[in-house]
Short mmCIF file of C-alpha atoms in Angstrom, two decimals:
data_model
loop_
_atom_site.label_atom_id
_atom_site.label_comp_id
_atom_site.label_asym_id
_atom_site.label_seq_id
_atom_site.Cartn_x
_atom_site.Cartn_y
_atom_site.Cartn_z
CA MET A 1 10.91 9.15 -45.49
CA THR A 2 14.31 7.57 -46.15
CA HIS A 3 17.04 7.30 -43.54
CA GLU A 4 20.76 7.21 -44.28
CA VAL A 5 22.25 3.75 -43.96
CA VAL A 6 25.82 2.46 -44.06
CA ASP A 7 27.49 -0.82 -45.11
CA ILE A 8 30.73 -1.50 -43.25
CA LEU A 9 33.12 -4.13 -41.87
CA ILE A 10 34.23 -3.58 -38.28
CA SER A 11 36.70 -5.34 -35.99
CA PRO A 12 36.61 -5.72 -32.20
CA GLU A 13 39.11 -3.80 -30.07
CA GLY A 14 40.34 -6.10 -27.34
CA ARG A 15 36.86 -7.49 -26.64
CA LEU A 16 35.63 -10.85 -27.88
CA GLU A 17 38.10 -11.07 -30.76
CA VAL A 18 37.52 -14.78 -31.44
CA LEU A 19 34.45 -17.00 -31.61
CA SER A 20 34.12 -20.74 -32.06
CA LYS A 21 32.45 -22.21 -35.14
CA ALA A 22 29.52 -23.31 -32.97
CA GLU A 23 29.09 -19.79 -31.60
CA VAL A 24 29.16 -18.20 -35.05
CA SER A 25 26.75 -20.80 -36.39
CA LYS A 26 24.27 -20.15 -33.56
CA LEU A 27 24.52 -16.37 -33.93
CA LEU A 28 23.71 -16.59 -37.63
CA ASP A 29 20.95 -19.19 -37.22
CA THR A 30 17.67 -17.54 -38.23
CA SER A 31 15.47 -20.36 -36.90
CA LYS A 32 13.60 -20.08 -33.61
CA ALA A 33 16.37 -22.04 -31.93
CA GLY A 34 19.02 -19.65 -33.24
CA LEU A 35 20.34 -16.35 -31.90
CA TYR A 36 20.27 -14.24 -35.06
CA ASP A 37 16.99 -12.48 -34.32
CA ILE A 38 17.97 -11.39 -30.81
CA PHE A 39 21.49 -10.47 -31.96
CA ARG A 40 20.16 -8.37 -34.84
CA LYS A 41 17.60 -6.56 -32.65
CA CYS A 42 20.08 -5.69 -29.91
CA ALA A 43 22.75 -4.62 -32.44
CA LEU A 44 20.27 -2.38 -34.24
CA ALA A 45 19.20 -0.81 -30.94
CA VAL A 46 22.81 0.05 -30.10
CA LEU A 47 23.41 1.50 -33.56
CA ASN A 48 20.27 3.62 -33.13
CA SER A 49 21.67 5.48 -30.09
CA GLY A 50 20.57 9.10 -30.10
CA SER A 51 17.38 8.51 -32.09
CA SER A 52 13.93 9.66 -30.92
CA ILE A 53 12.36 6.21 -31.49
CA ASP A 54 10.89 4.54 -28.38
CA ASP A 55 8.98 1.82 -30.20
CA GLY A 56 10.70 -1.52 -30.87
CA LYS A 57 8.34 -2.38 -33.73
CA GLU A 58 8.89 1.00 -35.42
CA LEU A 59 12.67 0.60 -35.20
CA MET A 60 12.58 -2.86 -36.78
CA GLU A 61 10.36 -1.64 -39.59
CA ARG A 62 12.39 1.49 -40.28
CA TYR A 63 15.55 -0.58 -40.76
CA ARG A 64 13.94 -3.77 -42.04
CA ASP A 65 16.85 -4.31 -44.47
CA PHE A 66 19.48 -4.19 -41.73
CA GLU A 67 21.64 -7.31 -41.64
CA ILE A 68 24.62 -8.31 -39.53
CA SER A 69 27.01 -11.17 -40.28
CA ILE A 70 30.13 -12.55 -38.61
CA LEU A 71 33.22 -13.23 -40.69
CA GLN A 72 35.98 -15.52 -39.44
CA ARG A 73 39.34 -14.04 -40.51
CA GLU A 74 42.91 -15.11 -39.93
CA ARG A 75 43.33 -12.55 -37.13
CA GLY A 76 39.93 -12.97 -35.55
CA ILE A 77 36.36 -12.01 -36.34
CA LYS A 78 34.83 -9.06 -38.17
CA LEU A 79 31.23 -7.90 -38.18
CA ASP A 80 29.71 -7.21 -41.58
CA LEU A 81 26.94 -4.60 -41.23
CA ARG A 82 24.51 -3.93 -44.08
CA GLY A 83 21.96 -1.12 -43.92
CA ALA A 84 23.13 0.14 -40.50
CA PRO A 85 21.68 3.48 -39.21
CA GLY A 86 23.83 6.34 -40.46
CA LEU A 87 23.69 8.23 -37.14
CA ALA A 88 26.11 5.64 -35.67
CA PHE A 89 28.91 6.94 -37.91
CA VAL A 90 31.01 10.07 -38.34
CA ASP A 91 32.82 10.55 -41.66
CA GLY A 92 32.38 6.87 -42.43
CA LYS A 93 33.72 5.63 -39.09
CA MET A 94 31.63 4.11 -36.32
CA ILE A 95 31.46 6.23 -33.17
CA ARG A 96 33.75 4.59 -30.62
CA GLY A 97 31.20 4.36 -27.80
CA ILE A 98 28.69 2.68 -30.11
CA HIS A 99 31.44 0.32 -31.27
CA GLU A 100 32.06 -0.69 -27.64
CA HIS A 101 28.37 -1.20 -26.99
CA LEU A 102 27.98 -3.34 -30.10
CA PHE A 103 30.63 -5.79 -28.95
CA ALA A 104 29.23 -5.74 -25.40
CA VAL A 105 25.96 -6.99 -26.94
CA LEU A 106 27.82 -9.74 -28.77
CA ARG A 107 29.72 -10.72 -25.61
CA ASP A 108 26.59 -11.00 -23.47
CA ILE A 109 24.43 -12.84 -26.01
CA VAL A 110 27.15 -15.44 -26.55
CA TYR A 111 27.86 -15.86 -22.85
CA VAL A 112 24.23 -16.09 -21.75
CA HIS A 113 23.35 -18.70 -24.35
CA PHE A 114 26.39 -20.97 -24.16
CA GLU A 115 27.41 -20.55 -20.51
CA VAL A 116 24.06 -19.94 -18.77
CA THR A 117 20.93 -20.99 -20.67
CA GLU A 118 22.42 -24.12 -22.26
CA SER A 119 24.68 -24.98 -19.33
CA PRO A 120 23.76 -27.53 -16.64
CA ARG A 121 25.74 -25.57 -14.05
CA PHE A 122 22.83 -23.15 -13.43
CA ASP A 123 19.42 -24.30 -12.23
CA LEU A 124 17.24 -21.49 -13.57
CA ASN A 125 14.18 -22.92 -11.81
CA ASN A 126 15.81 -22.35 -8.43
CA PRO A 127 16.21 -18.92 -6.72
CA GLU A 128 19.84 -19.57 -5.79
CA GLY A 129 20.61 -20.77 -9.30
CA ILE A 130 19.08 -17.64 -10.84
CA THR A 131 21.07 -15.37 -8.53
CA ASP A 132 24.23 -17.31 -9.35
CA ALA A 133 23.52 -16.83 -13.08
CA VAL A 134 23.03 -13.07 -12.57
CA PHE A 135 26.37 -12.95 -10.72
CA HIS A 136 28.25 -14.80 -13.46
CA ILE A 137 26.79 -12.67 -16.28
CA LEU A 138 27.87 -9.51 -14.45
CA ARG A 139 31.29 -10.96 -13.63
CA ASN A 140 31.87 -11.97 -17.23
CA ALA A 141 31.11 -8.37 -18.27
CA ASN A 142 33.65 -7.10 -15.69
CA ILE A 143 30.92 -5.22 -13.83
CA LEU A 144 31.84 -6.59 -10.39
CA GLN A 145 34.90 -4.76 -9.09
CA PRO A 146 35.86 -5.83 -5.56
CA GLN A 147 38.49 -3.13 -5.09
CA ARG A 148 35.87 -0.37 -4.98
CA SER A 149 34.20 0.88 -1.82
CA PRO A 150 30.37 1.02 -2.11
CA ASN A 151 29.46 4.04 -4.26
CA LEU A 152 27.08 2.86 -7.00
CA VAL A 153 23.74 4.69 -7.12
CA VAL A 154 20.99 3.16 -9.26
CA CYS A 155 18.79 5.82 -10.86
CA TRP A 156 15.36 4.82 -12.14
CA GLY A 157 12.84 6.98 -14.00
CA GLY A 158 11.05 7.45 -17.27
CA HIS A 159 12.40 7.83 -20.80
CA SER A 160 9.54 10.25 -21.52
CA ILE A 161 9.89 13.14 -19.07
CA SER A 162 9.59 16.92 -19.30
CA ARG A 163 12.57 19.20 -19.87
CA THR A 164 12.22 20.49 -16.30
CA GLU A 165 12.35 16.95 -14.93
CA TYR A 166 15.28 16.05 -17.17
CA ASN A 167 17.27 19.08 -16.01
CA TYR A 168 16.53 18.11 -12.42
CA THR A 169 17.92 14.59 -12.98
CA LYS A 170 21.14 16.21 -14.22
CA GLU A 171 21.32 18.40 -11.10
CA VAL A 172 20.94 15.37 -8.86
CA GLY A 173 23.56 13.49 -10.89
CA TYR A 174 25.92 16.47 -10.55
CA ALA A 175 25.46 16.50 -6.76
CA LEU A 176 26.16 12.76 -6.66
CA GLY A 177 29.21 13.16 -8.90
CA LEU A 178 30.69 15.82 -6.62
CA ARG A 179 30.49 13.24 -3.83
CA GLU A 180 32.34 10.77 -6.07
CA LEU A 181 29.37 8.45 -6.43
CA ASP A 182 28.96 6.41 -9.61
CA ILE A 183 25.73 5.98 -11.57
CA CYS A 184 23.83 2.96 -12.84
CA THR A 185 20.66 3.29 -14.94
CA GLY A 186 18.61 1.39 -17.50
CA CYS A 187 20.97 2.99 -20.05
CA GLY A 188 18.35 4.81 -22.16
CA PRO A 189 17.32 8.48 -22.56
CA GLY A 190 15.45 10.80 -20.16
CA ALA A 191 15.89 9.99 -16.48
CA MET A 192 18.43 7.31 -17.44
CA LYS A 193 20.69 9.76 -19.26
CA GLY A 194 20.36 12.90 -17.12
CA PRO A 195 21.96 11.55 -13.90
CA MET A 196 24.92 10.19 -15.89
CA LYS A 197 25.42 13.51 -17.66
CA GLY A 198 25.35 15.44 -14.41
CA ALA A 199 27.62 12.99 -12.62
CA ALA A 200 30.17 13.17 -15.46
CA ILE A 201 30.52 16.92 -14.83
CA GLY A 202 30.75 16.40 -11.07
CA HIS A 203 33.43 13.73 -11.54
CA SER A 204 35.34 16.03 -13.88
CA LYS A 205 35.30 18.87 -11.34
CA GLN A 206 36.66 16.50 -8.72
CA ARG A 207 39.31 15.33 -11.24
CA MET A 208 37.98 11.86 -10.61
CA LYS A 209 39.19 9.28 -13.09
CA GLY A 210 37.46 6.02 -13.78
CA GLY A 211 33.91 7.19 -13.10
CA ARG A 212 31.39 4.47 -13.87
CA TYR A 213 28.23 4.99 -15.89
CA LEU A 214 26.76 1.52 -15.90
CA GLY A 215 23.82 0.69 -18.17
CA ILE A 216 21.82 -2.51 -17.61
CA SER A 217 19.34 -3.53 -20.29
CA GLU A 218 17.63 -6.61 -21.72
CA PRO A 219 16.70 -7.67 -25.27
CA GLY A 220 13.01 -6.84 -24.99
CA ILE A 221 13.46 -3.20 -23.96
CA ILE A 222 16.75 -2.14 -25.55
CA ALA A 223 15.18 -1.27 -28.94
CA ALA A 224 12.90 1.24 -27.20
CA GLU A 225 15.66 2.51 -24.90
CA SER A 226 18.86 2.58 -26.95
CA PRO A 227 21.98 3.04 -24.80
CA ASN A 228 22.77 6.71 -24.25
CA PRO A 229 26.28 7.88 -25.22
CA ILE A 230 27.52 8.38 -21.65
CA VAL A 231 27.23 4.69 -20.73
CA ASN A 232 30.77 3.32 -20.47
CA ASP A 233 29.79 -0.13 -19.17
CA LEU A 234 26.89 -1.90 -20.86
CA VAL A 235 25.50 -5.30 -19.93
CA ILE A 236 22.54 -7.10 -21.52
CA MET A 237 20.69 -9.39 -19.10
CA PRO A 238 18.51 -12.23 -20.50
CA ASP A 239 15.13 -10.85 -19.33
CA ILE A 240 13.51 -8.09 -17.29
CA GLU A 241 13.55 -10.08 -14.04
CA LYS A 242 17.31 -10.72 -14.17
CA ARG A 243 17.83 -7.09 -15.21
CA LEU A 244 15.99 -5.91 -12.10
CA GLU A 245 17.91 -8.34 -9.91
CA ALA A 246 21.18 -7.06 -11.37
CA PHE A 247 20.20 -3.51 -10.36
CA VAL A 248 19.49 -4.35 -6.73
CA ARG A 249 22.39 -6.78 -6.27
CA THR A 250 25.04 -4.39 -7.64
CA GLY A 251 23.66 -1.01 -6.54
CA HIS A 252 24.15 0.37 -3.04
CA GLY A 253 21.11 2.67 -3.11
CA ILE A 254 18.32 3.69 -5.47
CA ILE A 255 16.96 7.06 -6.56
CA VAL A 256 13.62 7.13 -8.37
CA PHE A 257 12.74 10.04 -10.66
CA PRO A 258 9.32 10.56 -12.30
CA GLY A 259 8.36 8.05 -14.94
CA GLY A 260 5.56 5.91 -16.32
CA ALA A 261 4.58 2.25 -16.16
CA GLY A 262 8.21 1.04 -16.25
CA THR A 263 9.13 3.20 -13.27
CA ALA A 264 6.08 1.93 -11.35
CA GLU A 265 7.24 -1.61 -12.13
CA GLU A 266 10.69 -0.83 -10.69
CA ILE A 267 9.21 0.77 -7.56
CA LEU A 268 6.99 -2.25 -6.92
CA TYR A 269 9.94 -4.58 -7.48
CA ILE A 270 12.22 -2.97 -4.91
CA LEU A 271 9.43 -2.44 -2.37
CA GLY A 272 8.33 -6.05 -2.72
CA ILE A 273 11.87 -7.17 -1.95
CA LEU A 274 12.34 -4.78 0.98
CA LEU A 275 8.99 -5.90 2.45
CA HIS A 276 10.18 -9.50 2.70
CA PRO A 277 10.69 -10.30 6.42
CA ASP A 278 14.26 -11.50 5.80
CA ASN A 279 15.21 -8.00 4.58
CA ALA A 280 13.61 -6.06 7.43
CA GLU A 281 16.90 -5.05 9.05
CA MET A 282 18.91 -4.52 5.88
CA PRO A 283 19.82 -0.88 5.12
CA PHE A 284 18.93 0.05 1.54
CA PRO A 285 18.59 3.80 0.83
CA LEU A 286 15.60 4.45 -1.44
CA ILE A 287 14.71 8.03 -2.40
CA PHE A 288 11.92 9.34 -4.63
CA THR A 289 12.71 12.79 -6.00
CA GLY A 290 11.81 15.34 -8.64
CA PRO A 291 11.46 19.10 -9.17
CA ALA A 292 8.65 21.13 -7.56
CA THR A 293 6.46 20.46 -10.60
CA SER A 294 6.61 16.72 -9.82
CA ARG A 295 5.24 16.98 -6.28
CA ALA A 296 1.73 15.86 -7.31
CA TYR A 297 3.24 12.91 -9.20
CA PHE A 298 4.97 11.56 -6.10
CA ASP A 299 1.96 12.31 -3.91
CA GLN A 300 -0.06 10.02 -6.16
CA ILE A 301 2.65 7.32 -6.19
CA ASP A 302 2.81 7.50 -2.39
CA GLN A 303 -0.97 7.27 -2.13
CA PHE A 304 -1.07 4.28 -4.48
CA ILE A 305 1.57 2.46 -2.41
CA GLY A 306 -0.29 3.21 0.82
CA LEU A 307 -3.61 1.94 -0.56
CA THR A 308 -2.15 -1.26 -2.02
CA LEU A 309 0.94 -2.27 -0.01
CA GLY A 310 0.35 -0.32 3.20
CA ALA A 311 2.26 1.90 5.61
CA ALA A 312 5.13 -0.58 6.03
CA ALA A 313 6.01 -0.08 2.36
CA GLN A 314 5.79 3.71 2.70
CA ARG A 315 8.34 3.61 5.52
CA ARG A 316 10.98 2.08 3.23
CA TYR A 317 11.52 5.25 1.17
CA LYS A 318 11.95 9.00 1.51
CA ILE A 319 10.39 11.60 -0.77
CA ILE A 320 12.58 14.67 -1.35
CA ILE A 321 11.22 17.39 -3.63
CA ASP A 322 13.33 19.98 -5.43
CA ASP A 323 16.54 19.60 -3.42
CA PRO A 324 19.37 17.83 -5.32
CA ASP A 325 21.95 18.45 -2.60
CA MET A 326 19.75 16.90 0.08
CA VAL A 327 19.15 13.88 -2.17
CA ALA A 328 22.91 13.41 -2.61
CA ARG A 329 23.66 13.89 1.10
CA GLU A 330 20.96 11.42 2.12
CA MET A 331 22.17 8.89 -0.44
CA ALA A 332 25.82 9.24 0.62
CA ALA A 333 24.82 8.75 4.28
CA GLY A 334 22.65 5.75 3.37
CA ILE A 335 25.49 4.15 1.42
CA GLY A 336 27.70 4.68 4.48
CA GLN A 337 25.22 2.55 6.46
CA VAL A 338 25.27 -0.07 3.70
CA ARG A 339 29.06 -0.21 3.87
CA ALA A 340 29.04 -0.66 7.65
CA PHE A 341 26.35 -3.37 7.43
CA ARG A 342 28.19 -5.28 4.72
CA LYS A 343 31.44 -5.05 6.68
CA ASP A 344 29.79 -6.24 9.92
CA HIS A 345 28.26 -9.22 8.09
CA SER A 346 31.33 -9.99 5.91
CA ASP A 347 29.21 -9.49 2.80
CA ALA A 348 30.71 -8.42 -0.52
CA TYR A 349 30.63 -4.72 -1.40
CA TYR A 350 30.21 -5.47 -5.11
CA PHE A 351 27.25 -7.90 -4.98
CA ASN A 352 24.49 -8.04 -2.38
CA TRP A 353 24.38 -11.76 -1.63
CA ARG A 354 22.36 -11.35 1.60
CA LEU A 355 19.38 -9.65 -0.04
CA LYS A 356 16.47 -12.10 -0.06
CA ILE A 357 14.65 -12.11 -3.39
CA ASP A 358 11.53 -14.25 -3.42
CA ALA A 359 11.10 -16.61 -6.36
CA GLU A 360 7.97 -14.62 -7.34
CA PHE A 361 10.29 -11.78 -8.38
CA GLN A 362 12.64 -14.03 -10.33
CA LYS A 363 10.30 -16.09 -12.50
CA PRO A 364 10.21 -14.64 -16.04
CA PHE A 365 6.72 -13.30 -16.70
CA ARG A 366 5.35 -13.51 -20.25
CA PRO A 367 2.67 -10.85 -20.65
CA THR A 368 0.24 -12.87 -22.73
CA HIS A 369 -3.40 -11.82 -22.68
CA GLU A 370 -4.25 -14.86 -20.56
CA ASN A 371 -1.45 -14.24 -18.05
CA MET A 372 -2.41 -10.58 -17.70
CA ARG A 373 -6.07 -11.47 -17.16
CA ASN A 374 -5.22 -14.06 -14.47
CA LEU A 375 -2.95 -11.94 -12.27
CA LYS A 376 -3.81 -12.18 -8.56
CA LEU A 377 -4.45 -8.55 -7.69
CA HIS A 378 -6.07 -8.70 -4.26
CA ARG A 379 -4.99 -7.90 -0.70
CA ASP A 380 -5.61 -11.41 0.67
CA GLN A 381 -1.92 -12.28 0.35
CA ASP A 382 1.40 -11.15 1.82
CA ALA A 383 2.31 -7.60 0.83
CA HIS A 384 5.52 -8.66 -0.89
CA VAL A 385 3.61 -11.21 -3.02
CA LEU A 386 1.00 -8.60 -3.98
CA ALA A 387 3.88 -6.32 -4.97
CA ALA A 388 5.19 -9.09 -7.24
CA ASN A 389 1.83 -9.42 -8.99
CA LEU A 390 1.38 -5.66 -9.34
CA ARG A 391 4.87 -5.51 -10.85
CA ARG A 392 3.83 -8.08 -13.43
CA ALA A 393 0.80 -5.97 -14.37
CA PHE A 394 2.95 -2.90 -15.01
CA SER A 395 5.56 -5.03 -16.80
CA GLY A 396 2.86 -6.17 -19.21
CA ILE A 397 1.81 -2.59 -19.87
CA VAL A 398 5.45 -1.69 -20.67
CA ALA A 399 5.54 -4.60 -23.13
CA GLY A 400 2.34 -3.45 -24.81
CA ASN A 401 3.63 0.12 -24.99
CA VAL A 402 7.13 -0.25 -26.41
CA LYS A 403 8.28 -3.86 -26.90
CA GLU A 404 7.96 -5.28 -30.39
CA GLU A 405 6.44 -8.59 -29.25
CA GLY A 406 3.95 -6.86 -26.95
CA ILE A 407 2.88 -4.31 -29.55
CA ARG A 408 2.21 -7.06 -32.09
CA ALA A 409 0.21 -9.06 -29.51
CA ILE A 410 -2.01 -6.02 -28.84
CA GLU A 411 -2.51 -5.51 -32.58
CA GLN A 412 -3.53 -9.15 -32.96
CA HIS A 413 -5.64 -9.78 -29.84
CA GLY A 414 -6.71 -6.33 -28.63
CA LYS A 415 -6.04 -4.66 -25.27
CA TYR A 416 -4.88 -6.48 -22.15
CA GLU A 417 -7.59 -6.88 -19.52
CA ILE A 418 -6.37 -6.25 -15.97
CA GLN A 419 -8.80 -7.27 -13.24
CA GLY A 420 -8.76 -7.64 -9.48
CA GLU A 421 -10.07 -6.33 -6.17
CA SER A 422 -11.77 -2.95 -6.62
CA ALA A 423 -9.77 -1.44 -3.75
CA ILE A 424 -6.64 -2.06 -5.87
CA MET A 425 -8.04 -1.55 -9.34
CA GLY A 426 -9.40 1.92 -8.55
CA PRO A 427 -6.05 3.41 -7.43
CA MET A 428 -4.25 1.56 -10.23
CA ASP A 429 -6.61 2.95 -12.86
CA ALA A 430 -6.18 6.46 -11.45
CA LEU A 431 -2.39 6.13 -11.49
CA LEU A 432 -2.28 4.85 -15.07
CA THR A 433 -4.70 7.56 -16.21
CA SER A 434 -2.40 10.20 -14.73
CA PHE A 435 0.57 8.69 -16.61
CA VAL A 436 -1.36 9.00 -19.87
CA GLU A 437 -2.46 12.57 -19.13
CA GLN A 438 1.11 13.59 -18.29
CA SER A 439 2.52 11.98 -21.50
CA ARG A 440 4.62 9.50 -19.53
CA MET A 441 3.80 6.49 -21.69
CA LYS A 442 5.40 7.68 -24.95
CA LEU A 443 7.85 10.36 -25.99
CA PRO A 444 6.34 13.87 -26.35
CA GLY A 445 4.59 14.47 -29.66
CA LYS A 446 3.55 10.83 -30.06
CA ALA A 447 -0.10 9.88 -29.65
CA TYR A 448 -0.71 7.19 -27.07
CA THR A 449 -3.43 4.59 -27.27
CA PRO A 450 -3.66 2.54 -24.06
CA CYS A 451 -2.77 -1.14 -24.49
CA TYR A 452 -4.84 -2.14 -21.47
CA THR A 453 -8.29 -1.96 -19.91
CA VAL A 454 -8.69 -1.93 -16.14
CA VAL A 455 -11.69 -4.06 -15.15
CA GLN A 456 -13.14 -3.08 -11.77
#
């Protein structure tokens, strides 16, 4: 099957109009030390917005002839696209939202490499240095806006959800929008798109201008979760750990909708942080919600958390089923408590500096077969450290499911082996099996072959 492609020259519009020779050279460097591969992958993901692909390897193979070059012109730079996906264009012109996202990708890749990774100002082996880097990446993207009162709700959930669940995410987003709350998601389809779509209607009814629909992604996942068209602020973090930290530092509360392994990873991340003793008194509204048909899903999630992390973790969230208005009311009230707490402690509204994030949640985890096999999945450790290791297990499964590098590793070396204490492995295996049975690992209509084996 052939897919329409387009060759075109495009110019930036008020965003990163000039680049240095060193920056251009690095972006076009195809060696391992260069940035071309990551730039090409992220650009292609943005241009693929609206597609049904949720497989990074499939996307790269479908548009294997896609190329992107940077031309230095007398009035600034131009991007030369060859073999770009045709769905990014209307009557020969690039869709404006996709155009914005493309230059956001360029902005973040350049900044992260030259000002963070290669800069001595950030110690990326130190928790404070990592947090400082996350702050500066977000500030450079103009995500941090001190003039706003706390109102940013992070919505997590799967890209592969049922129509009933998707419609419910829109209803919750609408209820949030009517209360003039903004939305932040992982920027992709499904439960990442629905809340934004609903909130946009709620904001419109309230004649609210300047509503924010913030999408936070990272190079490994963006090809499988191309930015949805409602995202009006896009930022690309360097890796999944800094992406997750960006969510919890900028958001004022979190709503979790049904999802698969990626959603479980997010749940374990936030619970692990909230279980840290230093965060015991910090208000952080966390709500799990879905339609009536999702009740069994959240019962199983709740049971898994109870069996692995204990009752203290279960007390950090509320489960609300089939009641969008109650979700929005509870979230608005919770954010009110966040505002009061931040004000009492003279903490910024736009970035949660006081939140303690253990180094175990910040270290980039490479899901190699060896690393997956050696995860410490037992209860003879602090609950927040166990949560960090469980998060890594689910992160590896996400990589094997949808990330190009992970898919190729599974093809080459076989399935990941996940092993640990039987009291943890049993519930984990049951949870993952339910995700497979409910088609939460891949988009509907696509066969799923597990990339893992749970060893009990």
